[in-house]
């Protein structure tokens, strides 16, 4: 994950959940208006507004 572009309160909460710059995350699913992520072995569902504020870079396999 490269960057989180949202309000400070939202960014602080995401960092507390393990979503911080440099973290490796996997997109598990994108049903309707949310994104389901795997973050350090835990599943995390984010709404579309917060998901849009996160910049990621795909990893080379």
Coordinates of N, CA and C in Angstrom, one line a residue:
X1 N 0.8 -1.2 0.0 CA 0.0 0.0 0.0 C 0.9 1.2 0.0
X2 N 0.6 2.2 -0.8 CA 1.4 3.4 -1.0 C 1.0 4.6 -0.1
X3 N -0.3 4.8 -0.1 CA -0.8 6.1 0.5 C -2.3 6.0 0.9
X4 N -2.6 6.7 1.9 CA -4.0 6.9 2.4 C -4.3 8.4 2.3
X5 N -5.3 8.8 1.4 CA -5.7 10.2 1.3 C -7.1 10.4 1.8
X6 N -7.2 10.5 3.1 CA -8.5 10.8 3.7 C -8.3 11.6 4.9
X7 N -9.3 11.9 5.6 CA -9.2 12.7 6.8 C -8.3 12.1 7.9
X8 N -7.8 12.9 8.7 CA -6.8 12.4 9.7 C -7.4 11.4 10.6
X9 N -8.7 11.6 11.0 CA -9.3 10.6 11.9 C -9.5 9.2 11.2
X10 N -9.9 9.3 9.9 CA -10.0 8.0 9.2 C -8.7 7.4 9.0
X11 N -7.7 8.1 8.6 CA -6.3 7.6 8.4 C -5.8 7.0 9.7
X12 N -6.0 7.6 10.8 CA -5.5 7.1 12.1 C -6.2 5.7 12.4
X13 N -7.5 5.7 12.1 CA -8.3 4.4 12.4 C -7.8 3.3 11.5
X14 N -7.5 3.6 10.2 CA -7.0 2.6 9.2 C -5.7 2.1 9.7
X15 N -4.8 3.0 10.1 CA -3.5 2.6 10.6 C -3.6 1.7 11.8
X16 N -4.5 2.0 12.7 CA -4.7 1.1 13.9 C -5.2 -0.3 13.5
X17 N -5.9 -0.4 12.3 CA -6.3 -1.7 11.8 C -5.3 -2.4 11.0
X18 N -4.1 -1.8 10.8 CA -3.0 -2.4 10.1 C -2.9 -1.9 8.6
X19 N -3.7 -1.0 8.2 CA -3.7 -0.5 6.9 C -2.8 0.8 6.9
X20 N -1.5 0.6 6.7 CA -0.6 1.8 6.7 C 0.3 1.7 5.5
X21 N 1.0 2.8 5.3 CA 1.9 2.9 4.1 C 2.9 1.7 4.3
X22 N 3.1 1.0 3.2 CA 4.1 -0.1 3.2 C 3.5 -1.4 3.5
X23 N 2.3 -1.5 4.0 CA 1.6 -2.7 4.3 C 1.2 -3.5 3.1
X24 N 1.3 -4.8 3.2 CA 0.9 -5.7 2.1 C -0.5 -6.1 2.4
X25 N -1.4 -5.9 1.4 CA -2.8 -6.2 1.5 C -3.3 -7.0 0.3
X26 N -4.3 -7.8 0.4 CA -4.9 -8.6 -0.7 C -6.3 -8.2 -0.8
X27 N -6.8 -8.0 -2.0 CA -8.2 -7.7 -2.3 C -8.9 -9.1 -2.4
X28 N -9.8 -9.4 -1.5 CA -10.5 -10.7 -1.5 C -11.7 -10.6 -2.4
X29 N -12.5 -9.5 -2.4 CA -13.7 -9.4 -3.1 C -14.1 -7.9 -3.2
X30 N -14.9 -7.6 -4.2 CA -15.5 -6.2 -4.3 C -17.0 -6.3 -4.5
X31 N -17.7 -6.8 -3.6 CA -19.2 -6.8 -3.7 C -19.8 -5.4 -3.6
X32 N -20.8 -5.1 -4.4 CA -21.5 -3.9 -4.4 C -20.7 -2.6 -4.1
X33 N -21.0 -2.1 -2.9 CA -20.4 -0.8 -2.5 C -19.3 -0.9 -1.5
X34 N -18.5 -2.0 -1.5 CA -17.4 -2.1 -0.5 C -16.3 -2.9 -1.1
X35 N -15.2 -3.0 -0.4 CA -14.0 -3.8 -0.8 C -13.7 -4.6 0.4
X36 N -13.5 -5.9 0.2 CA -13.1 -6.8 1.3 C -11.6 -7.1 1.1
X37 N -10.8 -6.8 2.2 CA -9.4 -6.9 2.1 C -8.9 -8.0 3.1
X38 N -7.7 -8.6 2.8 CA -7.0 -9.4 3.8 C -5.8 -8.5 4.3
X39 N -5.8 -8.2 5.5 CA -4.7 -7.3 6.1 C -4.1 -8.1 7.2
X40 N -2.9 -8.6 7.0 CA -2.2 -9.3 8.1 C -3.0 -10.5 8.7
X41 N -3.7 -11.2 7.8 CA -4.4 -12.4 8.2 C -5.9 -12.1 8.7
X42 N -6.3 -10.8 8.7 CA -7.6 -10.4 9.2 C -8.4 -9.9 8.0
X43 N -9.7 -10.1 8.0 CA -10.5 -9.6 6.9 C -11.0 -8.2 7.3
X44 N -11.0 -7.3 6.4 CA -11.5 -5.9 6.7 C -12.3 -5.5 5.5
X45 N -13.5 -5.0 5.8 CA -14.4 -4.5 4.8 C -14.4 -2.9 4.8
X46 N -14.2 -2.3 3.7 CA -14.1 -0.9 3.6 C -15.2 -0.4 2.6
X47 N -15.8 0.7 3.0 CA -16.8 1.3 2.1 C -16.1 1.9 0.8
X48 N -16.9 2.2 -0.2 CA -16.3 2.7 -1.4 C -15.6 4.0 -1.3
X49 N -16.0 4.9 -0.4 CA -15.4 6.2 -0.3 C -14.0 6.1 0.3
X50 N -13.9 5.2 1.4 CA -12.6 5.0 2.0 C -11.7 4.2 1.0
X51 N -12.2 3.2 0.3 CA -11.4 2.4 -0.6 C -10.9 3.3 -1.7
X52 N -11.6 4.3 -2.2 CA -11.1 5.2 -3.2 C -10.0 6.1 -2.7
X53 N -9.9 6.3 -1.4 CA -8.8 7.1 -0.9 C -7.5 6.4 -0.7
X54 N -7.5 5.1 -1.0 CA -6.3 4.3 -0.7 C -5.6 4.0 -2.1
X55 N -4.3 4.3 -2.1 CA -3.5 4.1 -3.3 C -2.6 2.9 -3.1
X56 N -2.7 1.9 -4.0 CA -1.9 0.7 -3.9 C -1.1 0.5 -5.2
X57 N -0.1 -0.4 -5.0 CA 0.8 -0.7 -6.1 C 0.8 -2.3 -6.2
X58 N 0.4 -2.8 -7.3 CA 0.4 -4.3 -7.4 C 1.8 -4.9 -7.3
X59 N 1.9 -6.0 -6.6 CA 3.2 -6.6 -6.4 C 3.5 -7.5 -7.6
X60 N 4.8 -7.6 -7.9 CA 5.3 -8.4 -9.0 C 5.3 -9.8 -8.4
X61 N 4.9 -10.8 -9.2 CA 4.9 -12.2 -8.7 C 6.0 -13.0 -9.4

